[in-house]
Every structure is written in C-alpha cells, then in structure tokens.
mmCIF file of C-alpha atoms and ligand atoms in Angstrom:
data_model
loop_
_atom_site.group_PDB
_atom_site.id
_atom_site.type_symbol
_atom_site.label_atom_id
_atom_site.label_comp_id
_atom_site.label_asym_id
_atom_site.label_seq_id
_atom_site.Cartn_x
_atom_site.Cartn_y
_atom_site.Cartn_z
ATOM 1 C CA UNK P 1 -11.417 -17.046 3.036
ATOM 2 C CA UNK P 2 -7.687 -15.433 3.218
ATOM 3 C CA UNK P 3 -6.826 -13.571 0.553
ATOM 4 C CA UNK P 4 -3.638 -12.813 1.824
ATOM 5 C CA UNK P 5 -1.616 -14.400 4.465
ATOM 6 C CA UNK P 6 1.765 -15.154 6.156
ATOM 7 C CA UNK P 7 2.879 -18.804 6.658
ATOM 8 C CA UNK P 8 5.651 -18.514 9.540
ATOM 9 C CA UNK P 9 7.018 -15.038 7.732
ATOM 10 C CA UNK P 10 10.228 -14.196 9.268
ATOM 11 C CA UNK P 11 12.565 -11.350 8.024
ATOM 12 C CA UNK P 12 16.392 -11.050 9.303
ATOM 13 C CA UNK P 13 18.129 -8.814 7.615
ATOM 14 C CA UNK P 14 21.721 -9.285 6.372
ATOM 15 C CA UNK P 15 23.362 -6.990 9.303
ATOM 16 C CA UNK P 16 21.563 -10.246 11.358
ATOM 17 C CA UNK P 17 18.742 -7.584 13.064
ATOM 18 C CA UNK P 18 15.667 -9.626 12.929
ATOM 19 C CA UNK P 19 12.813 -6.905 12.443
ATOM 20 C CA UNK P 20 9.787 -10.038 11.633
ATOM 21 C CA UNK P 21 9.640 -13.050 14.451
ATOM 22 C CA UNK P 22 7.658 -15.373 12.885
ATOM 23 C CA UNK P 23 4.195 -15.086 12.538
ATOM 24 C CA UNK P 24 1.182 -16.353 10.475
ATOM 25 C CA UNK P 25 -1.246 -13.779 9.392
ATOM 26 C CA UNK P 26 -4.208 -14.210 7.267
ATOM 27 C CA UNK P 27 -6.309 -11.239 5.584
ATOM 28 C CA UNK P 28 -10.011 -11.807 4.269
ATOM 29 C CA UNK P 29 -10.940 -10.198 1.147
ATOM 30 C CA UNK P 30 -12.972 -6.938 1.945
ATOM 31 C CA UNK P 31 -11.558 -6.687 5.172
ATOM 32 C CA UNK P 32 -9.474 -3.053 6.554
ATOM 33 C CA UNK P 33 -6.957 -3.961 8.930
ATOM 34 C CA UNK P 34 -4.253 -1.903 10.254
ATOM 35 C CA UNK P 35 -0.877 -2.400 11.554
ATOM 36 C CA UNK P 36 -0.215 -0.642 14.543
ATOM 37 C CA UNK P 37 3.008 -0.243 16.124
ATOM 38 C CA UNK P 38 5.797 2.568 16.863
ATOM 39 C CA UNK P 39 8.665 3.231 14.651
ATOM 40 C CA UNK P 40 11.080 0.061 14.232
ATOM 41 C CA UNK P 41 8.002 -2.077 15.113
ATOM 42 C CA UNK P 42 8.321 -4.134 11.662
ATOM 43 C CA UNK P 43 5.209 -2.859 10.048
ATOM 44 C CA UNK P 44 7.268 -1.152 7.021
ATOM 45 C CA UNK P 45 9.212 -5.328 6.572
ATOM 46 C CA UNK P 46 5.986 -6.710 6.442
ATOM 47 C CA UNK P 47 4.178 -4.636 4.031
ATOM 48 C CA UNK P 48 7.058 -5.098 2.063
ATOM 49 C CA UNK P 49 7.000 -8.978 2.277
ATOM 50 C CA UNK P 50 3.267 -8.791 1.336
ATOM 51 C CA UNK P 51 4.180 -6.881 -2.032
ATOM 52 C CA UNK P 52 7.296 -9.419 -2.538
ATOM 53 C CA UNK P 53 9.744 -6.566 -2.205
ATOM 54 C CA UNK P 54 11.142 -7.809 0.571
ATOM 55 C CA UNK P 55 12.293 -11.909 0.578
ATOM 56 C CA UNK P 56 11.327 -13.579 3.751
ATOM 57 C CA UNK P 57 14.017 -15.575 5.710
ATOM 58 C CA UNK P 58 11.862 -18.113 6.612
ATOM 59 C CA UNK P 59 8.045 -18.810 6.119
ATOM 60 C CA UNK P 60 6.044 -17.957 2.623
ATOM 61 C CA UNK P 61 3.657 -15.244 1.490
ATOM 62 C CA UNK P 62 0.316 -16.735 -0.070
ATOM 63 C CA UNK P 63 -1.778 -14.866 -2.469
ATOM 64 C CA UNK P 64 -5.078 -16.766 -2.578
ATOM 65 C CA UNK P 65 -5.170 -15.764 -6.787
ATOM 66 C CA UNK P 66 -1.070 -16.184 -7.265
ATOM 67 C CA UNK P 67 -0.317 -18.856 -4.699
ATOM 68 C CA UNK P 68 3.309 -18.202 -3.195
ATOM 69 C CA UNK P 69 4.888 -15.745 -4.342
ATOM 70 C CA UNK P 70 8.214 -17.001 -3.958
ATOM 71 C CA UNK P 71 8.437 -17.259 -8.093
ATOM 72 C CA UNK P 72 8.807 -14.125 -9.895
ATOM 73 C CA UNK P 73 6.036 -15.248 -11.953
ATOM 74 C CA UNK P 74 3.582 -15.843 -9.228
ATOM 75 C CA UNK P 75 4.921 -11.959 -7.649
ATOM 76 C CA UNK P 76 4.055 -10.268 -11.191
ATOM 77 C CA UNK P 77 1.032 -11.588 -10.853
ATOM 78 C CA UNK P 78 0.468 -10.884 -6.943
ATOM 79 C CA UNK P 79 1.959 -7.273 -7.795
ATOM 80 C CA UNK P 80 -0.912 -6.621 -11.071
ATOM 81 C CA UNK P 81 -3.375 -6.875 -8.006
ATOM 82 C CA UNK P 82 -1.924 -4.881 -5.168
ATOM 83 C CA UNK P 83 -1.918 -1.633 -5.299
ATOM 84 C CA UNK P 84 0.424 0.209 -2.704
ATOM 85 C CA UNK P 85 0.539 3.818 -0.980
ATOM 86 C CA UNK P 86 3.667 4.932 0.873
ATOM 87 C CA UNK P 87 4.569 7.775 3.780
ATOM 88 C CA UNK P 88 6.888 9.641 1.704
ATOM 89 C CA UNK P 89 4.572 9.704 -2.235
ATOM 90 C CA UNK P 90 7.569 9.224 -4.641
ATOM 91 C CA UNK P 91 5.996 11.431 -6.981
ATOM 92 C CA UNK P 92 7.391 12.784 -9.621
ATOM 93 C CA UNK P 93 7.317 16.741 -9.241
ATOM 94 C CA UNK P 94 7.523 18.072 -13.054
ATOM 95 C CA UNK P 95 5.346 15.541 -13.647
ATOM 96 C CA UNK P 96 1.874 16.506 -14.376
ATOM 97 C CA UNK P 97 -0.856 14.463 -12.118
ATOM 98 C CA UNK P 98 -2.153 12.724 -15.145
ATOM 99 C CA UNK P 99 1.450 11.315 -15.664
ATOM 100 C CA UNK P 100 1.963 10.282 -11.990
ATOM 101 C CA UNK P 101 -1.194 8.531 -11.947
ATOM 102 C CA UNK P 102 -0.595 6.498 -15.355
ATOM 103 C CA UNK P 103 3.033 5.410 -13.581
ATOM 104 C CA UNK P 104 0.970 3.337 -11.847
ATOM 105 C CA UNK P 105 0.405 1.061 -14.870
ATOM 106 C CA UNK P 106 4.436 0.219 -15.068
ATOM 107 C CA UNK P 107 3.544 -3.160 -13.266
ATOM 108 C CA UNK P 108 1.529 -4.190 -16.648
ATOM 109 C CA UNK P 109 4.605 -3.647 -18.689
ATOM 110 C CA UNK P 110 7.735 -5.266 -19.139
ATOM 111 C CA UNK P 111 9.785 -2.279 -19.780
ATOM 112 C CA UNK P 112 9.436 1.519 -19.842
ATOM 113 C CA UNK P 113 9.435 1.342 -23.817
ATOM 114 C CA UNK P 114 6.528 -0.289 -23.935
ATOM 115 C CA UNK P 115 4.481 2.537 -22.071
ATOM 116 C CA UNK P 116 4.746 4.808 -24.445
ATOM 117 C CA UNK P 117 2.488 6.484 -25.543
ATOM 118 C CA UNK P 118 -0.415 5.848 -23.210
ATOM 119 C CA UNK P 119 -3.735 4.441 -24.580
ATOM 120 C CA UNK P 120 -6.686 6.417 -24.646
ATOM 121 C CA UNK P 121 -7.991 3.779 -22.504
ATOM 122 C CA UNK P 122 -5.395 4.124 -19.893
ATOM 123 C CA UNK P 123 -5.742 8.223 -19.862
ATOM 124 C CA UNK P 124 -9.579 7.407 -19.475
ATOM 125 C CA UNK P 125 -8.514 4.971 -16.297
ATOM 126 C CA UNK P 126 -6.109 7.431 -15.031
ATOM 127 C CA UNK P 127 -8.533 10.112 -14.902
ATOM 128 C CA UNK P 128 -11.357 7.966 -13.116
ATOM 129 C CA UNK P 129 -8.842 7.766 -10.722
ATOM 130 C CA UNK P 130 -7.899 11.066 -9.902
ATOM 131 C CA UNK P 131 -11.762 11.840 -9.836
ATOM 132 C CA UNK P 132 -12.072 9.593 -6.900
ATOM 133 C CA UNK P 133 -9.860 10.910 -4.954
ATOM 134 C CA UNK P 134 -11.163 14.557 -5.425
ATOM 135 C CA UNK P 135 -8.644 16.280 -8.119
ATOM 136 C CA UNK P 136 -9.920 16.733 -11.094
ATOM 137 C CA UNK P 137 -9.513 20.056 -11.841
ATOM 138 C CA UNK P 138 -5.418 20.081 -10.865
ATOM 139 C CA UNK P 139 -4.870 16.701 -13.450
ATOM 140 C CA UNK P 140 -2.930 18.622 -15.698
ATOM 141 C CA UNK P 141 -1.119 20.660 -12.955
ATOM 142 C CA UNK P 142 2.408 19.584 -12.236
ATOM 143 C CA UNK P 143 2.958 17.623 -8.785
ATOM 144 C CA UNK P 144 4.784 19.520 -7.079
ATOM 145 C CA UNK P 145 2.440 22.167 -6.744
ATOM 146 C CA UNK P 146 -0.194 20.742 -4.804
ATOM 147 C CA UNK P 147 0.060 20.508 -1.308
ATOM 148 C CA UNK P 148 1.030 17.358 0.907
ATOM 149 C CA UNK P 149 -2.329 16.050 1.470
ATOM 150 C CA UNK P 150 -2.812 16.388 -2.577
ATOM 151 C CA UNK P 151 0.215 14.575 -3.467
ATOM 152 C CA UNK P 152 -1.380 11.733 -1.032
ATOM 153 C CA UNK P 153 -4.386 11.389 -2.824
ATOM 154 C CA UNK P 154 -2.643 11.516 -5.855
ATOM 155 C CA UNK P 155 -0.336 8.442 -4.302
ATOM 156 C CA UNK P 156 -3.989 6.936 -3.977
ATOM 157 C CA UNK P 157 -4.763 7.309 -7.057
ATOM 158 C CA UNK P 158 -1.800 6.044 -8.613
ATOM 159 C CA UNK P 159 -2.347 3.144 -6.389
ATOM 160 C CA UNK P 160 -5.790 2.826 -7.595
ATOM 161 C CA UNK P 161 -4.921 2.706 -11.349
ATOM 162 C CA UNK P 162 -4.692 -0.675 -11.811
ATOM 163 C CA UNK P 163 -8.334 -1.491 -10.143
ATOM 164 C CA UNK P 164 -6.411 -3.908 -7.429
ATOM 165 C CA UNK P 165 -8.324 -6.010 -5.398
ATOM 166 C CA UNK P 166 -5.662 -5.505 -2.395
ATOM 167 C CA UNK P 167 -4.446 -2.485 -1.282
ATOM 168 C CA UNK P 168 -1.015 -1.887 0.722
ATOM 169 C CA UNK P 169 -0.182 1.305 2.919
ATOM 170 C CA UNK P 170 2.692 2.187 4.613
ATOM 171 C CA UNK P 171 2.279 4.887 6.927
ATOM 172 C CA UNK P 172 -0.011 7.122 4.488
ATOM 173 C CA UNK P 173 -0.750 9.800 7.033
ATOM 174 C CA UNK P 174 2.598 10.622 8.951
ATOM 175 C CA UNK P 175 3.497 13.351 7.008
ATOM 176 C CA UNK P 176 0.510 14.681 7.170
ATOM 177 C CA UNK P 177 -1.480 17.371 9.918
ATOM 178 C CA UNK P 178 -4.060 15.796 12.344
ATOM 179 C CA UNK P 179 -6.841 16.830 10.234
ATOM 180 C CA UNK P 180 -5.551 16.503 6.596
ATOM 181 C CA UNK P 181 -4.686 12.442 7.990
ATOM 182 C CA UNK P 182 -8.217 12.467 9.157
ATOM 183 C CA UNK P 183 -9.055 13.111 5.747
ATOM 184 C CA UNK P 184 -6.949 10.957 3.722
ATOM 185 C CA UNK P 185 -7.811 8.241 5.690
ATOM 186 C CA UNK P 186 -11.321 8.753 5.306
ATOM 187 C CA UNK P 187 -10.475 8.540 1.260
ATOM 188 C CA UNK P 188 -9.074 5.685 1.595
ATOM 189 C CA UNK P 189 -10.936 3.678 3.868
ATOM 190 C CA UNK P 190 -14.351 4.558 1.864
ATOM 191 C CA UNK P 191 -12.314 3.866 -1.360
ATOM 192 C CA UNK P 192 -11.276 0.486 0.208
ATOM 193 C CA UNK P 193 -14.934 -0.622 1.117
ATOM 194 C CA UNK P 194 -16.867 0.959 -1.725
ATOM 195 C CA UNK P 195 -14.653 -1.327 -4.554
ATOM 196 C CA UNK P 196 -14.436 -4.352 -1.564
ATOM 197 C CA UNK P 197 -10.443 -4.029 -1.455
ATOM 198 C CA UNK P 198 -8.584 -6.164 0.738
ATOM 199 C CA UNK P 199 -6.369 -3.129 2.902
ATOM 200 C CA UNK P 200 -3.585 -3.520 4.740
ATOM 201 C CA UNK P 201 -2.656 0.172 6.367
ATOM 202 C CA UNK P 202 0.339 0.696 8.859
ATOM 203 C CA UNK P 203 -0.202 3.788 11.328
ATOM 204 C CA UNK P 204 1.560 4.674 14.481
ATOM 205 C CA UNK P 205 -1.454 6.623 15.629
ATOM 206 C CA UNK P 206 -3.896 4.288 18.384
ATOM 207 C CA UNK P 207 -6.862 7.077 17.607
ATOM 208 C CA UNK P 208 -7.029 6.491 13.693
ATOM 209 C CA UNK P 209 -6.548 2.630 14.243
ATOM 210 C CA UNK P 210 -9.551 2.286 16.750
ATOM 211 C CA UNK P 211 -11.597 4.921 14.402
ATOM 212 C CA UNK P 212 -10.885 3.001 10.644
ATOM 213 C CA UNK P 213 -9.799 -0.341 11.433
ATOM 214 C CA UNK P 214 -11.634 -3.334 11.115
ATOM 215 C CA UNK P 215 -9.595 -5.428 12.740
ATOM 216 C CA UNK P 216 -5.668 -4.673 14.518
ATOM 217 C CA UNK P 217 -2.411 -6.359 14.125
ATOM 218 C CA UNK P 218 -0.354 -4.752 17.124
ATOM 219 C CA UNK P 219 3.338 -5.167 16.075
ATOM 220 C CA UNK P 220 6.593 -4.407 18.803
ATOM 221 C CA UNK P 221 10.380 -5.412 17.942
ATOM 222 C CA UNK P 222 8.894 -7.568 15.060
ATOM 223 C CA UNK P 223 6.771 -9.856 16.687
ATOM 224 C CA UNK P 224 2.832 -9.909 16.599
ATOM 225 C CA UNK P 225 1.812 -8.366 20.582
ATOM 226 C CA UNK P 226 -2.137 -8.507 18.992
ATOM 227 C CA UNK P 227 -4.297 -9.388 16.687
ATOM 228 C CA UNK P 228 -8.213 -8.364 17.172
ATOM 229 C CA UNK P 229 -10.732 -5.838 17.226
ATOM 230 C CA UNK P 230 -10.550 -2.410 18.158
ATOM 231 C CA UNK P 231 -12.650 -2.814 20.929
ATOM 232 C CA UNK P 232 -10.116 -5.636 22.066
ATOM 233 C CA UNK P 233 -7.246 -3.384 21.895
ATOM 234 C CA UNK P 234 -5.926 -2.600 25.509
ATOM 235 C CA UNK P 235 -3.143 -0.191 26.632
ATOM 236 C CA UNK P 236 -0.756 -3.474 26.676
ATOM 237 C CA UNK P 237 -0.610 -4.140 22.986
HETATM 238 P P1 LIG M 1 8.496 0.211 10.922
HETATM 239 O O1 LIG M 1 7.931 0.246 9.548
HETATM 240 O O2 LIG M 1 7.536 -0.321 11.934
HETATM 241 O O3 LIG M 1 9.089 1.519 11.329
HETATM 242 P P2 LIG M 1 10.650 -1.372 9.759
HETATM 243 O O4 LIG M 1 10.070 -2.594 9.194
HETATM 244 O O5 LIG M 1 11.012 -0.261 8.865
HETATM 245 O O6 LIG M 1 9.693 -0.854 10.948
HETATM 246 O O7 LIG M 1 11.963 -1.751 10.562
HETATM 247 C C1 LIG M 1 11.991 -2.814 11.524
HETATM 248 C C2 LIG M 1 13.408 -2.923 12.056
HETATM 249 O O8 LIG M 1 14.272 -3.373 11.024
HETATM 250 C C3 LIG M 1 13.986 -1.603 12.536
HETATM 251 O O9 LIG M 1 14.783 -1.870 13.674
HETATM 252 C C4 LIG M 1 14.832 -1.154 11.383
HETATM 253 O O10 LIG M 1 15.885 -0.345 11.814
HETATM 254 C C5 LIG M 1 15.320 -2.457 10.803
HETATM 255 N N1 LIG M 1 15.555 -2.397 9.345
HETATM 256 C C6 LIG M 1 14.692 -1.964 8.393
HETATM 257 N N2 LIG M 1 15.215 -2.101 7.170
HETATM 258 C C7 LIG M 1 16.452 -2.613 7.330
HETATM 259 C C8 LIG M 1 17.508 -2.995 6.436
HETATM 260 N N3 LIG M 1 17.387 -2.869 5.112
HETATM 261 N N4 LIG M 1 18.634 -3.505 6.982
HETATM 262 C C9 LIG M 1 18.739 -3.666 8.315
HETATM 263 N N5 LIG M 1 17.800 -3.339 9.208
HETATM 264 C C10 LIG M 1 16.661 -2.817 8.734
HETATM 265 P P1 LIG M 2 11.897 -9.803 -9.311
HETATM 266 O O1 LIG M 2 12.189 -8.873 -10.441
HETATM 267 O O2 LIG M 2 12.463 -11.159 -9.523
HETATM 268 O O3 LIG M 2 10.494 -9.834 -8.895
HETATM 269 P P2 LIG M 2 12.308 -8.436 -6.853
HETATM 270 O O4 LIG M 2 13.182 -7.234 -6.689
HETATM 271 O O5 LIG M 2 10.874 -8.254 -6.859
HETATM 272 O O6 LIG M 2 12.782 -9.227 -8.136
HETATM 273 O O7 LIG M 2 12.587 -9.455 -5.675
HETATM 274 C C1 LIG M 2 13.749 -9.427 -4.939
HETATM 275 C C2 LIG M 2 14.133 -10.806 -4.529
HETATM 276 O O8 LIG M 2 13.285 -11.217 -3.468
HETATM 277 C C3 LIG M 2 14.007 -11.794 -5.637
HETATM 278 O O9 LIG M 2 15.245 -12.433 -5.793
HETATM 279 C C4 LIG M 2 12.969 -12.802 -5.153
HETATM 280 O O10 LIG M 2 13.419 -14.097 -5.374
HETATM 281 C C5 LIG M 2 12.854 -12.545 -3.684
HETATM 282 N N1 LIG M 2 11.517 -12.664 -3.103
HETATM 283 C C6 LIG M 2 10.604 -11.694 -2.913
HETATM 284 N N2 LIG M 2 9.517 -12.152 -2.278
HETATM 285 C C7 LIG M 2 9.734 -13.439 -2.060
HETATM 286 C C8 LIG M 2 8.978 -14.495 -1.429
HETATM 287 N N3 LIG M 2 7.766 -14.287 -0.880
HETATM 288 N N4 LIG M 2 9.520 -15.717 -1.363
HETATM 289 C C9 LIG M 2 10.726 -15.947 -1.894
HETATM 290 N N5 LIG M 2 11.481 -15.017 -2.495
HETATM 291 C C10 LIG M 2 11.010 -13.779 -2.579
#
C-alpha cells in the first residue's frame, strides 16, 4: 500500500518555468527510493511538494494517514510524520547539538513560546537521537565545530526527533567527500530500514543510487525518464 504518492503533481512556477510535468508517483511504506537526476532535474520541487512546502499547480499530494494535504490541517499532520534532511544542514552554529536536535520538535508546537523550556522527555528523545547517529560525546558541543559530515548526522538526527514514519532528503551527501557521503548514506539508509521509514532521498550520484536504493525515480527537465530497480537502470535514464 502507498504511503505516499503523487496524483498528476505538476509544479510551474510563477516566472511560468515548469520544473514538475505531471506525474503520479506512489511510495510503499518501508520502501528506500531515490531520486536521481542532475541539477535542475526537479528532484528539489518534488521533495518539496511531498512535505507541502511547495503548492502543486495541478494534481494532489496523498498521505495515506493525512489524506491530501491540500488543507493546512491535513499538512500539520502530514508534516508531524515526515521528517526531512537537506544539502546545505541549516543548523544553527552557537547552538549546542542538543539544541539543534530538539528544533526538530517546532512542528509539534504552534509557536516558538510554547517550546520553552524543553521537557525532560524531549531532552531524553533528543539525545536517543544523536546516539543513533554516532555523537554522543559532542551533544553539548556547539555546531559549528564539528565537521561537515557531523553537522549531517546531526541534520539526521534532528530529522529523526520526531520518530517519523517518512523520511525526506534532499541531496544529503553533495557537500560532502566521496567517502564521508558513503558514510552518511550508510546512516541513513540503515536508520531508514531498522525503524521501517518510508525514504525518499534525491542524489545526483548513479553509484550511490544503484548501491542504496531500493527502487529509482530517474527525473530530467521535470518529467519522470524512469521509475524501477537499480538493476533496470540503463545509461538512457
Ligand atoms: P533539482 O533539485 O533537481 O536541482 P529543482 O527542483 O531545484 O531541481 O529545480 C527545477 C527547476 O526549477 C530548475 O530549472 C530551477 O531553476 C527551477 N526553479 C526552482 N525553484 C524555482 C523558483 N522558486 N522559481 C522559479 N524557478 C525555480
Ligand atoms: P501553512 O502554514 O498554511 O501550512 P505553508 O507555507 O506550509 O503554509 O504552505 C504554503 C502554501 O502552499 C499554502 O498556502 C498552502 O495552501 C499551499 N500548499 C502546500 N501544499 C499544498 C498541496 N499539496 N495542495 C494544495 N495547496 C498546498
């Protein structure tokens, strides 16, 4: 069953470039699928239209637990249960990792009075969190003295806060070296099928998307070029 799909999802955007053609996608729970395609391809548009960041022109988004998210009801909810990694970590860098991580639990509250201070309970989630994904011992240390592939993981963990049962990345690894990608992508693919997450991860990189995915969505100037296995994948897509 889809947990997640695309009903004839098409994005223009108001300078009239159309960066989605439709399509229809549908994701099954548990299942790691990556969106492959060069820069400009539309993968960045569609993640966003998943998370109800960005509103489609045409076509819905359906959550199988929210329904369409085309009410900013039904997105609140959608959003409580995605969890979402980005290329470029938005941490905050006098921000201690602790207090990056427990950002992550602004989608539970209505305003940023209301987080304030966090619950014991929350610190305890937080720091589950940051064990996962390796850091422990540098919670308390401020983010912007790790190193890029520790503010990732940290980005993961943030992401990972709020125990989501779908998880959203755009581009994790392209700021990253060949081997510290390797890495983070090993994180978060074992992360993703240890808990059963739904993932939807965009890469530009063919090698990591054969290696991780469990299934490809091959994207070029917007529209949907494949949409199979790995083994499937041929030099045309
Ligand atoms: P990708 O993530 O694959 O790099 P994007 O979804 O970011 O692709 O972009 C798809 C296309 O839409 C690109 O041509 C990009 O320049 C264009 N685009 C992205 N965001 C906007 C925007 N806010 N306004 C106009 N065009 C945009
Ligand atoms: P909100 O605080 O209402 O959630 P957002 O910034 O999340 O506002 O959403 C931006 C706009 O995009 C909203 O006006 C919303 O109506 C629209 N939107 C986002 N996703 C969808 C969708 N799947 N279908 C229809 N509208 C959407």
């Amino acid at each position: 069953p889809a947990q997640l799909q695309t009903e004839q999802l098409s994005v223009t955007y108001s300078n009239g470039h159309q960066a989605l053609q439709p399509n229809s996608l549908a994701f099954a729970q548990g299942e790691f699928v990556v969106l492959l395609g060069a820069s400009g391809a539309g993968k960045s548009t569609l993640l966003r239209c998943l998370n109800g960041l960005v509103k489609p022109s045409q076509g819905k988004v359906l959550s199988s637990a929210c329904g369409d998210i085309a009410t900013a009801e039904a997105r609140r909810a959608h959003r409580r249960q995605t969890g979402m990694i980005f290329q470029q970590h938005h941490l905050i860098g006098r921000l201690s990792v602790l207090d990056n991580v427990l950002l992550g639990r602004i989608g539970y509250h209505n305003s940023w009075r209301t987080l304030l201070p966090w619950s014991k309970d929350e610190k305890r989630m937080a720091l589950a969190a940051i064990d996962r994904v390796g850091l422990l011992d540098y919670a308390l240390q401020r983010a912007d003295q790790l190193s890029g592939g520790q503010q990732q993981r940290v980005g993961v963990a943030r992401a990972l806060i709020q125990q989501p049962s779908i998880l959203l990345a755009d581009e994790p690894v392209a700021s990253l070296d060949p081997a510290t990608a390797e890495q983070l992508l090993t994180l978060i693919h074992s992360i993703c099928k240890s808990d059963g997450l739904t993932a939807i991860v965009s890469l530009h990189q063919v090698n990591f998307a054969r290696r991780f995915a469990d299934r490809i969505v091959g994207l070029r100037s917007g529209a949907v070029v494949f949409d199979g296995l790995p083994g499937a994948l041929t030099e045309a897509a």
